[in-house]
Short mmCIF file of C-alpha atoms in Angstrom, two decimals:
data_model
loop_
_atom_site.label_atom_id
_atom_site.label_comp_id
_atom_site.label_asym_id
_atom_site.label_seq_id
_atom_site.Cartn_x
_atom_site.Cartn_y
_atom_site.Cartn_z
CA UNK A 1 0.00 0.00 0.00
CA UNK A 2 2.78 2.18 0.98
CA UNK A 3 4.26 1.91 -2.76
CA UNK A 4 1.33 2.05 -4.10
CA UNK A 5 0.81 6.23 -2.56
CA UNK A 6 4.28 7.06 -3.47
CA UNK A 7 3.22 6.00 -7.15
CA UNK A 8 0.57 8.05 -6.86
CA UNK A 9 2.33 11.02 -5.42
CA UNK A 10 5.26 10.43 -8.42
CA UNK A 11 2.45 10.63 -11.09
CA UNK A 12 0.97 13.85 -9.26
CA UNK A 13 3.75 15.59 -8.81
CA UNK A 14 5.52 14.72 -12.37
CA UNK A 15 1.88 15.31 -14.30
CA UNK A 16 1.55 18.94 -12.50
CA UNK A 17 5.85 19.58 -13.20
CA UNK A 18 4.74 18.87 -16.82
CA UNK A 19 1.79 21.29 -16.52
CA UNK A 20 3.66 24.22 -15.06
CA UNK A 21 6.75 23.32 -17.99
CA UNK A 22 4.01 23.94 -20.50
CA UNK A 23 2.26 27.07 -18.92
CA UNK A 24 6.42 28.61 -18.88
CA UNK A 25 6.40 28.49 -22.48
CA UNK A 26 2.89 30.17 -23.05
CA UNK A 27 2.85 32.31 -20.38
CA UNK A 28 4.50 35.77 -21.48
CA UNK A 29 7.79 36.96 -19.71
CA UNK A 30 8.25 40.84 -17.60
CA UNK A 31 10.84 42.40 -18.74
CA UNK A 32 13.29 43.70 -15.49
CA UNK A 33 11.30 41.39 -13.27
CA UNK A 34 13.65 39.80 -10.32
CA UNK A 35 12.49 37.57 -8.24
CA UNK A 36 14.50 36.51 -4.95
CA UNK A 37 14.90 34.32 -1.79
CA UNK A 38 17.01 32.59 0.34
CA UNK A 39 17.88 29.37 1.46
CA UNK A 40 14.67 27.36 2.31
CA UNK A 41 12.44 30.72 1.83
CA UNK A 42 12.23 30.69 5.84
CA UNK A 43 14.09 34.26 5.97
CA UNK A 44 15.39 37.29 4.93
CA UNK A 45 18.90 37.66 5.11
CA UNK A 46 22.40 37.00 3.08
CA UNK A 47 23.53 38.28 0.16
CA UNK A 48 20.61 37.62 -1.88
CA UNK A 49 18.65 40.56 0.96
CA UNK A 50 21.33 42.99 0.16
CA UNK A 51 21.06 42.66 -3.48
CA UNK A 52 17.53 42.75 -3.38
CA UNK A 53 17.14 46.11 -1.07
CA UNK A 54 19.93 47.45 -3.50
CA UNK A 55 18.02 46.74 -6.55
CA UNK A 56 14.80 48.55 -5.30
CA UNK A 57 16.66 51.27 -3.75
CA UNK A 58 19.13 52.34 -6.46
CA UNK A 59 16.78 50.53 -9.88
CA UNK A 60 13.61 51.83 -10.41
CA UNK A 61 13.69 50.25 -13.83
CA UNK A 62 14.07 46.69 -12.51
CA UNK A 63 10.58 44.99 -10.04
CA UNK A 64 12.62 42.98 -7.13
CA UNK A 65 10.12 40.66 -5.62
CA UNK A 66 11.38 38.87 -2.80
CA UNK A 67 9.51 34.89 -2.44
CA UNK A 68 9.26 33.35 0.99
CA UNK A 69 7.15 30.67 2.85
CA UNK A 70 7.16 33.06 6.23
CA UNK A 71 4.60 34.68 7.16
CA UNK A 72 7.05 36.65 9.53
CA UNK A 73 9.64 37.60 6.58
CA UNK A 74 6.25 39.05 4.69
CA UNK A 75 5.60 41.35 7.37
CA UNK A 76 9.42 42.65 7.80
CA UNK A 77 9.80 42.93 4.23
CA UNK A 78 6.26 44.96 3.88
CA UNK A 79 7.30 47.41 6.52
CA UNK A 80 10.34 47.98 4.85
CA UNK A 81 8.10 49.09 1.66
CA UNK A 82 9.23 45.92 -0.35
CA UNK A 83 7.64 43.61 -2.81
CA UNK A 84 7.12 39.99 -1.17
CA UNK A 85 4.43 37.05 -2.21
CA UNK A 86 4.58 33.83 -0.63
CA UNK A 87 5.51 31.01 -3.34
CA UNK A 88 3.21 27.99 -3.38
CA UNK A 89 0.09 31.13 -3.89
CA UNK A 90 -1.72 31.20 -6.95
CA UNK A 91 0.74 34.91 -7.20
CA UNK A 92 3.76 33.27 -6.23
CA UNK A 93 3.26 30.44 -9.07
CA UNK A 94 1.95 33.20 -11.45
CA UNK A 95 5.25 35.52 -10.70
CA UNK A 96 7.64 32.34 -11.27
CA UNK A 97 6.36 31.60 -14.20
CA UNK A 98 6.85 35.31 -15.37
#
């Protein structure tokens, strides 16, 4: 039985990969949009949080979007007047893709 759900879970999983392959190729790209996060999207922090706060500070041209899965690191990075969207939303997916 125990085989049988991790079949189940490989089909699932490698039937909605194909899915989101497809939608990359039809969905249209933005132009100057960055998206970043860190190890394990728990936090905010390293080098990829400096380049990001650079980026929106000093490139208006560019959108820097930072992706996390904490709720905590959504609320630091809105008070800070950045961009953030948590990655397994409907946005998050939608951004990737982008």
């Amino acid at each position: 039985m125990i085989k049988v759900k991790f079949y189940i879970r490989q089909i699932v999983m490698e039937t909605f990969s194909l899915f989101l392959k497809i939608m990359a190729l039809i969905i249209p790209k933005q132009k100057g949009l960055i998206l970043f996060g860190s190890f394990s999207a728990e936090r905010f922090g390293d080098n990829s949080a400096a380049l990001f706060s650079y980026i929106q500070k000093s490139h208006p041209e560019l959108t820097a979007k930072w992706m996390t899965n904490n709720d905590q690191v959504v609320e630091e990075i809105k008070q800070h007047g950045g961009s953030v969207f948590k990655r397994r939303t409907f946005q998050g997916i939608w951004l990737s893709l982008r």
